[in-house]
Amino acid sequence: MAIEEHTKVRPWRAIDRRRSRRIHVGPVAVGGDAPISVQSMTNTPTADAAATIEQITRLADAGADIVRVSCPDTDSTAAFSEIAKASPVPLVADIHFHYKRGIEAAEAGAACLRINPGNIGSMDRVREVVSAARNNGCSIRIGVNAGSLERDLLEKYGEPCPEAMVESALNHARILDDLDFREYKISVKASDVFLTVAAYQALAEATDAPLHLGVTEAGGLRTGGVKSALGLGNLLWAGIGDTIRVSLSADPVEEVKVGYDILKSLGLRTRGVNIIACPSCARQGFDVIKTVEILEQRLEHVSEPISLSIIGCVVNGPGEAAYTDLGFTGGGKGAGMLYFAGAADEKVSNEEMIERIVDAVEDKAAKMKAEREAAEKSAAE
């Protein structure tokens, strides 16, 4: 069932998104009614073009819509052209302080510059960067971080706080507005969930610019994922946010996975297989935990939106299967029941269960892809 249909029959699932203006990061629309995009960032040395391209490709395969690449020096911007040409997704060049790196990145193929106009020197320098962005079709992200607020704001407010972060963001935005440059989005990130949420809530009231969400420096895969889900989930549920990046001390591919899991949990994106599974108990008719672990790995390559329930016994299994595309419920005696669209279809042994489920998901994904491509072709004609 599509997201729109879910909200029609279950209005308590509806999220009223804040209406921001729309900008573009390359071909990816950000803001307005565009889908909430998922971002990540490379951690390879940018000067190593081959390694950086390889990581970008892995991120794109995992579903990243946009990838950010740090450009701290001339070796990085020199490699950026090769990287941008090979990238399957638009790239954001991460720039700090030195305005020339921003100009070089824009000319080398960046789709967006992550830069704070107030940090790169005189207005002449700012004009040069904005001119390079305008001439090369780049948007800009104003990226405010609680850990690097301007000294005068820290003196004014005493510590990083929502008011200081929003004032910093609006000060930077005003510079771009004065230069008649409106292709920008804003982030106000902190490692503290409370500070992050409060800053974004206040910023959402103060501007119509699209907002890039993130809890910065969130930590490792488990703790960082939980903090990000709390912070981003709170904001997204309130309709705030146009693009997200989950910051983890882990393989960047995990950032993309967690980002999609957050969006899928709120019904905001539907890419890939969404597995609904019980925690298992003594009633389970098969090893639920191991089965789910294997299925998550075996079905990572599926990008079509498919829901799959894996339930250990008949107490909740048939009910959960009624709301998923495919389902499997343990029934005891070494076998369980496979469901299609809520209807019991066939009994499958535990030994054959994983292969049968994988085959069924892949078959449905192939049919969905063919139908989607046919519809897209028809619409284009």
Short mmCIF file of C-alpha atoms in Angstrom, two decimals:
data_model
loop_
_atom_site.label_atom_id
_atom_site.label_comp_id
_atom_site.label_asym_id
_atom_site.label_seq_id
_atom_site.Cartn_x
_atom_site.Cartn_y
_atom_site.Cartn_z
CA MET A 1 0.00 0.00 0.00
CA ALA A 2 1.38 3.41 -0.99
CA ILE A 3 2.18 6.09 1.60
CA GLU A 4 -0.74 8.22 0.39
CA GLU A 5 -3.17 5.29 0.75
CA HIS A 6 -1.87 4.56 4.25
CA THR A 7 -2.69 8.09 5.38
CA LYS A 8 -6.12 8.05 3.72
CA VAL A 9 -7.29 4.97 5.61
CA ARG A 10 -5.17 5.69 8.70
CA PRO A 11 -5.13 9.48 9.17
CA TRP A 12 -3.23 9.12 12.44
CA ARG A 13 -0.21 8.18 10.31
CA ALA A 14 -0.24 11.44 8.35
CA ILE A 15 2.72 13.82 8.69
CA ASP A 16 2.06 17.44 7.73
CA ARG A 17 5.42 18.49 6.27
CA ARG A 18 6.61 22.05 6.66
CA ARG A 19 6.49 23.71 3.26
CA SER A 20 9.96 24.99 2.46
CA ARG A 21 11.14 26.45 -0.82
CA ARG A 22 12.70 23.99 -3.24
CA ILE A 23 16.33 24.02 -4.31
CA HIS A 24 18.45 21.47 -6.19
CA VAL A 25 21.61 19.55 -5.47
CA GLY A 26 22.38 18.55 -9.02
CA PRO A 27 19.30 16.65 -10.23
CA VAL A 28 18.09 15.97 -6.67
CA ALA A 29 15.32 18.31 -5.52
CA VAL A 30 15.50 19.34 -1.86
CA GLY A 31 12.58 21.04 -0.17
CA GLY A 32 9.01 21.71 -1.16
CA ASP A 33 7.20 18.42 -1.65
CA ALA A 34 10.30 16.57 -2.88
CA PRO A 35 11.07 13.25 -1.17
CA ILE A 36 13.33 13.59 1.87
CA SER A 37 16.78 12.73 0.53
CA VAL A 38 19.41 10.67 2.34
CA GLN A 39 23.02 11.78 2.48
CA SER A 40 26.33 10.44 3.73
CA MET A 41 29.95 11.55 3.61
CA THR A 42 33.12 9.86 2.44
CA ASN A 43 35.96 9.28 4.89
CA THR A 44 38.65 8.35 2.36
CA PRO A 45 41.44 10.84 1.56
CA THR A 46 39.82 12.89 -1.20
CA ALA A 47 43.13 13.16 -3.02
CA ASP A 48 42.89 9.38 -3.50
CA ALA A 49 40.32 9.60 -6.29
CA ALA A 50 40.03 5.84 -6.84
CA ALA A 51 39.31 5.08 -3.18
CA THR A 52 36.85 7.95 -2.93
CA ILE A 53 34.99 6.93 -6.09
CA GLU A 54 34.78 3.35 -4.81
CA GLN A 55 33.24 4.51 -1.54
CA ILE A 56 30.80 6.85 -3.28
CA THR A 57 29.68 3.96 -5.49
CA ARG A 58 29.03 1.79 -2.42
CA LEU A 59 27.05 4.61 -0.83
CA ALA A 60 24.99 5.08 -3.99
CA ASP A 61 24.32 1.34 -4.18
CA ALA A 62 23.05 1.49 -0.59
CA GLY A 63 20.62 4.23 -1.61
CA ALA A 64 22.41 7.50 -0.90
CA ASP A 65 20.85 10.31 -2.92
CA ILE A 66 23.69 12.79 -2.23
CA VAL A 67 27.26 12.31 -1.00
CA ARG A 68 29.49 14.90 0.67
CA VAL A 69 33.24 14.97 0.06
CA SER A 70 35.67 16.99 2.15
CA CYS A 71 37.96 19.41 0.27
CA PRO A 72 40.50 20.65 2.80
CA ASP A 73 43.38 21.33 0.38
CA THR A 74 44.37 21.80 -3.25
CA ASP A 75 45.15 18.10 -3.70
CA SER A 76 41.52 17.36 -2.82
CA THR A 77 40.00 19.91 -5.20
CA ALA A 78 42.43 18.77 -7.91
CA ALA A 79 41.02 15.23 -7.59
CA PHE A 80 37.44 16.42 -7.32
CA SER A 81 36.87 16.75 -11.07
CA GLU A 82 37.69 13.08 -11.67
CA ILE A 83 35.57 12.06 -8.69
CA ALA A 84 32.57 14.14 -9.78
CA LYS A 85 32.65 12.75 -13.33
CA ALA A 86 32.64 9.17 -12.03
CA SER A 87 30.06 9.68 -9.27
CA PRO A 88 26.58 8.20 -9.81
CA VAL A 89 25.09 10.78 -7.42
CA PRO A 90 25.55 14.56 -6.98
CA LEU A 91 28.37 15.63 -4.68
CA VAL A 92 28.60 18.27 -1.97
CA ALA A 93 32.07 19.76 -1.49
CA ASP A 94 32.77 20.34 2.20
CA ILE A 95 34.62 23.65 2.52
CA HIS A 96 35.96 25.29 5.66
CA PHE A 97 37.45 28.77 5.81
CA HIS A 98 39.47 28.92 2.58
CA TYR A 99 37.34 30.50 -0.09
CA LYS A 100 39.53 29.33 -2.98
CA ARG A 101 38.71 25.69 -2.25
CA GLY A 102 35.05 26.57 -2.74
CA ILE A 103 35.72 28.19 -6.10
CA GLU A 104 37.87 25.25 -7.21
CA ALA A 105 35.26 22.70 -6.13
CA ALA A 106 32.45 24.54 -7.91
CA GLU A 107 34.48 24.64 -11.11
CA ALA A 108 35.41 20.95 -10.69
CA GLY A 109 31.82 19.72 -10.70
CA ALA A 110 30.41 20.05 -7.18
CA ALA A 111 26.62 20.17 -7.11
CA CYS A 112 26.63 21.96 -3.76
CA LEU A 113 29.11 23.72 -1.48
CA ARG A 114 28.94 23.23 2.27
CA ILE A 115 30.28 26.56 3.44
CA ASN A 116 29.50 29.31 5.95
CA PRO A 117 29.74 32.65 4.13
CA GLY A 118 30.67 34.50 7.30
CA ASN A 119 33.73 32.31 7.86
CA ILE A 120 35.55 32.81 4.58
CA GLY A 121 36.76 36.38 4.89
CA SER A 122 35.81 39.64 3.23
CA MET A 123 32.67 40.30 1.22
CA ASP A 124 34.78 40.29 -1.92
CA ARG A 125 35.74 36.69 -1.21
CA VAL A 126 32.16 35.77 -0.44
CA ARG A 127 31.06 37.31 -3.74
CA GLU A 128 33.66 35.26 -5.60
CA VAL A 129 32.43 32.01 -4.06
CA VAL A 130 28.78 32.85 -4.67
CA SER A 131 29.61 33.85 -8.25
CA ALA A 132 31.39 30.51 -8.77
CA ALA A 133 28.38 28.67 -7.32
CA ARG A 134 25.94 30.59 -9.49
CA ASN A 135 27.99 30.17 -12.67
CA ASN A 136 28.41 26.42 -12.13
CA GLY A 137 24.88 25.58 -10.99
CA CYS A 138 25.87 24.89 -7.38
CA SER A 139 23.61 25.27 -4.41
CA ILE A 140 25.04 26.04 -0.96
CA ARG A 141 24.53 24.50 2.47
CA ILE A 142 24.97 26.79 5.43
CA GLY A 143 26.24 24.41 8.09
CA VAL A 144 26.08 25.66 11.67
CA ASN A 145 27.59 23.41 14.34
CA ALA A 146 27.29 23.88 18.09
CA GLY A 147 30.95 22.98 18.47
CA SER A 148 32.19 25.79 16.23
CA LEU A 149 29.95 28.77 16.89
CA GLU A 150 31.33 32.25 16.36
CA ARG A 151 33.11 33.78 19.34
CA ASP A 152 30.82 36.81 19.54
CA LEU A 153 27.75 34.57 19.79
CA LEU A 154 29.34 32.48 22.53
CA GLU A 155 30.14 35.68 24.42
CA LYS A 156 26.59 36.94 23.89
CA TYR A 157 24.79 33.75 24.97
CA GLY A 158 27.40 32.18 27.28
CA GLU A 159 27.25 28.74 25.67
CA PRO A 160 25.93 26.97 22.58
CA CYS A 161 22.14 27.23 22.70
CA PRO A 162 19.28 27.17 20.19
CA GLU A 163 19.13 30.96 20.03
CA ALA A 164 22.84 31.24 19.24
CA MET A 165 22.70 28.56 16.55
CA VAL A 166 19.68 30.08 14.84
CA GLU A 167 21.19 33.56 14.96
CA SER A 168 24.39 32.22 13.39
CA ALA A 169 22.42 30.47 10.63
CA LEU A 170 20.31 33.54 9.83
CA ASN A 171 23.39 35.78 9.81
CA HIS A 172 24.99 33.56 7.19
CA ALA A 173 21.73 33.31 5.23
CA ARG A 174 21.39 37.09 5.17
CA ILE A 175 24.72 37.37 3.37
CA LEU A 176 23.47 35.10 0.59
CA ASP A 177 20.10 36.85 0.46
CA ASP A 178 21.84 40.20 0.07
CA LEU A 179 23.72 38.75 -2.91
CA ASP A 180 20.40 37.58 -4.38
CA PHE A 181 21.44 33.93 -4.01
CA ARG A 182 18.56 31.78 -2.78
CA GLU A 183 19.72 28.28 -3.70
CA TYR A 184 20.73 27.38 -0.17
CA LYS A 185 19.72 25.02 2.60
CA ILE A 186 20.62 25.23 6.29
CA SER A 187 21.66 22.88 9.07
CA VAL A 188 22.01 23.59 12.79
CA LYS A 189 23.62 20.47 14.22
CA ALA A 190 24.73 19.55 17.72
CA SER A 191 25.81 16.31 19.37
CA ASP A 192 23.18 16.92 22.05
CA VAL A 193 19.75 15.68 20.94
CA PHE A 194 17.82 18.28 22.95
CA LEU A 195 19.88 21.16 21.56
CA THR A 196 19.60 19.83 18.02
CA VAL A 197 15.83 19.47 18.10
CA ALA A 198 15.24 22.84 19.77
CA ALA A 199 17.50 24.63 17.28
CA TYR A 200 15.77 23.10 14.25
CA GLN A 201 12.33 23.82 15.68
CA ALA A 202 13.22 27.50 16.10
CA LEU A 203 14.90 27.69 12.68
CA ALA A 204 11.89 26.13 10.98
CA GLU A 205 9.81 29.04 12.25
CA ALA A 206 12.32 31.66 11.14
CA THR A 207 12.99 30.74 7.49
CA ASP A 208 11.48 29.03 4.49
CA ALA A 209 14.87 27.59 3.47
CA PRO A 210 15.02 23.80 3.17
CA LEU A 211 16.58 22.17 6.22
CA HIS A 212 19.33 19.55 6.28
CA LEU A 213 18.85 17.48 9.45
CA GLY A 214 21.49 15.73 11.50
CA VAL A 215 22.66 14.99 15.02
CA THR A 216 26.36 15.58 14.59
CA GLU A 217 29.04 13.36 16.12
CA ALA A 218 26.32 11.00 17.30
CA GLY A 219 28.74 8.13 18.08
CA GLY A 220 29.06 4.51 17.08
CA LEU A 221 26.60 2.41 15.12
CA ARG A 222 24.27 1.46 17.99
CA THR A 223 24.40 4.54 20.22
CA GLY A 224 24.67 6.93 17.28
CA GLY A 225 21.79 5.26 15.53
CA VAL A 226 19.60 5.59 18.61
CA LYS A 227 20.49 9.26 19.12
CA SER A 228 19.88 10.01 15.46
CA ALA A 229 16.55 8.19 15.47
CA LEU A 230 15.44 10.20 18.51
CA GLY A 231 16.53 13.57 17.16
CA LEU A 232 15.72 13.16 13.48
CA GLY A 233 12.60 11.12 14.17
CA ASN A 234 11.23 13.79 16.49
CA LEU A 235 11.73 16.49 13.86
CA LEU A 236 10.56 14.45 10.87
CA TRP A 237 7.42 13.38 12.73
CA ALA A 238 6.70 17.10 13.28
CA GLY A 239 7.10 17.68 9.53
CA ILE A 240 10.50 19.37 9.79
CA GLY A 241 13.34 18.35 7.48
CA ASP A 242 14.05 18.06 3.77
CA THR A 243 17.27 16.03 3.65
CA ILE A 244 19.06 14.01 6.34
CA ARG A 245 22.49 12.74 7.22
CA VAL A 246 23.06 10.24 10.04
CA SER A 247 26.55 10.85 11.47
CA LEU A 248 28.09 7.62 12.74
CA SER A 249 31.55 6.48 13.71
CA ALA A 250 31.09 3.51 11.41
CA ASP A 251 31.22 2.54 7.76
CA PRO A 252 29.40 5.38 5.94
CA VAL A 253 27.18 2.80 4.26
CA GLU A 254 25.66 2.18 7.70
CA GLU A 255 24.67 5.86 7.81
CA VAL A 256 22.58 5.38 4.68
CA LYS A 257 20.95 2.23 6.06
CA VAL A 258 20.04 3.90 9.37
CA GLY A 259 18.78 6.97 7.52
CA TYR A 260 16.42 4.90 5.42
CA ASP A 261 15.32 2.91 8.45
CA ILE A 262 14.32 6.16 10.18
CA LEU A 263 12.39 7.35 7.13
CA LYS A 264 10.76 3.95 6.57
CA SER A 265 9.64 3.83 10.20
CA LEU A 266 7.74 7.08 9.64
CA GLY A 267 6.43 6.12 6.21
CA LEU A 268 8.42 8.93 4.56
CA ARG A 269 10.49 6.75 2.21
CA THR A 270 9.90 3.16 1.17
CA ARG A 271 13.13 2.03 -0.48
CA GLY A 272 14.09 -1.60 0.04
CA VAL A 273 12.68 -4.41 2.15
CA ASN A 274 11.10 -3.40 5.45
CA ILE A 275 11.26 -6.44 7.73
CA ILE A 276 8.77 -6.64 10.58
CA ALA A 277 9.91 -9.30 13.03
CA CYS A 278 9.09 -10.46 16.52
CA PRO A 279 11.77 -10.55 19.25
CA SER A 280 11.13 -14.33 19.59
CA CYS A 281 10.17 -16.34 22.66
CA ALA A 282 9.64 -19.96 23.70
CA ARG A 283 6.69 -20.20 21.28
CA GLN A 284 8.84 -19.66 18.18
CA GLY A 285 8.69 -22.39 15.59
CA PHE A 286 12.10 -21.47 14.13
CA ASP A 287 15.14 -19.37 15.04
CA VAL A 288 13.66 -15.91 14.38
CA ILE A 289 16.75 -13.89 15.28
CA LYS A 290 19.10 -15.87 13.05
CA THR A 291 16.56 -15.92 10.22
CA VAL A 292 16.11 -12.14 10.27
CA GLU A 293 19.87 -11.62 10.39
CA ILE A 294 20.33 -13.78 7.28
CA LEU A 295 17.40 -12.21 5.43
CA GLU A 296 18.66 -8.68 6.08
CA GLN A 297 21.95 -9.64 4.44
CA ARG A 298 20.41 -11.63 1.58
CA LEU A 299 17.89 -8.90 0.70
CA GLU A 300 20.15 -5.84 0.93
CA HIS A 301 20.29 -5.59 -2.85
CA VAL A 302 16.52 -5.19 -3.25
CA SER A 303 15.58 -1.53 -3.76
CA GLU A 304 11.85 -1.88 -4.54
CA PRO A 305 9.63 -1.08 -1.51
CA ILE A 306 8.46 -4.41 -0.08
CA SER A 307 7.18 -5.20 3.41
CA LEU A 308 8.00 -8.60 4.92
CA SER A 309 6.84 -10.01 8.26
CA ILE A 310 8.83 -12.73 10.02
CA ILE A 311 6.93 -13.96 13.08
CA GLY A 312 7.84 -16.97 15.17
CA CYS A 313 4.36 -18.29 15.98
CA VAL A 314 0.66 -18.08 15.09
CA VAL A 315 -0.26 -15.71 17.97
CA ASN A 316 0.60 -12.56 15.98
CA GLY A 317 1.89 -14.02 12.71
CA PRO A 318 -1.29 -14.09 10.61
CA GLY A 319 -2.29 -10.64 11.84
CA GLU A 320 1.05 -9.09 10.93
CA ALA A 321 1.02 -10.87 7.57
CA ALA A 322 -2.31 -9.20 6.79
CA TYR A 323 -0.52 -5.84 6.61
CA THR A 324 2.61 -6.86 4.69
CA ASP A 325 3.34 -7.85 1.12
CA LEU A 326 4.90 -11.14 2.20
CA GLY A 327 4.99 -12.95 5.51
CA PHE A 328 6.20 -16.10 7.17
CA THR A 329 4.76 -17.49 10.40
CA GLY A 330 6.20 -20.39 12.37
CA GLY A 331 3.75 -23.19 12.98
CA GLY A 332 5.73 -25.86 14.75
CA LYS A 333 6.71 -29.37 13.64
CA GLY A 334 9.55 -27.96 11.56
CA ALA A 335 7.42 -25.91 9.15
CA GLY A 336 5.59 -22.61 8.84
CA MET A 337 3.17 -20.77 6.59
CA LEU A 338 4.12 -18.37 3.78
CA TYR A 339 1.67 -15.53 3.15
CA PHE A 340 1.18 -13.33 0.08
CA ALA A 341 -0.70 -10.04 0.64
CA GLY A 342 -2.16 -11.43 3.86
CA ALA A 343 -3.43 -14.69 2.40
CA ALA A 344 -1.97 -18.05 3.45
CA ASP A 345 -0.28 -19.54 0.39
CA GLU A 346 1.83 -22.58 1.18
CA LYS A 347 3.43 -24.51 4.01
CA VAL A 348 7.24 -24.35 3.88
CA SER A 349 9.73 -26.36 5.92
CA ASN A 350 12.14 -24.48 8.16
CA GLU A 351 15.03 -25.84 6.11
CA GLU A 352 13.64 -24.35 2.89
CA MET A 353 12.19 -21.22 4.48
CA ILE A 354 15.00 -18.72 3.80
CA GLU A 355 15.50 -19.69 0.16
CA ARG A 356 11.74 -19.65 -0.47
CA ILE A 357 11.34 -16.21 1.15
CA VAL A 358 14.30 -14.76 -0.78
CA ASP A 359 12.93 -16.16 -4.04
CA ALA A 360 9.48 -14.73 -3.31
CA VAL A 361 10.83 -11.27 -2.44
CA GLU A 362 13.10 -11.17 -5.50
CA ASP A 363 10.25 -12.29 -7.75
CA LYS A 364 7.94 -9.59 -6.40
CA ALA A 365 10.71 -6.97 -6.69
CA ALA A 366 11.32 -7.91 -10.33
CA LYS A 367 7.61 -7.56 -11.15
CA MET A 368 7.38 -4.23 -9.32
CA LYS A 369 10.44 -2.91 -11.16
CA ALA A 370 9.03 -3.96 -14.53
CA GLU A 371 5.69 -2.30 -13.75
CA ARG A 372 7.41 0.88 -12.55
CA GLU A 373 9.64 1.11 -15.60
CA ALA A 374 6.69 0.51 -17.91
CA ALA A 375 4.74 3.28 -16.18
CA GLU A 376 7.70 5.66 -16.40
CA LYS A 377 8.14 4.88 -20.10
CA SER A 378 4.46 5.44 -20.76
CA ALA A 379 4.50 8.76 -18.88
CA ALA A 380 7.51 9.93 -20.90
CA GLU A 381 5.88 9.16 -24.27
#
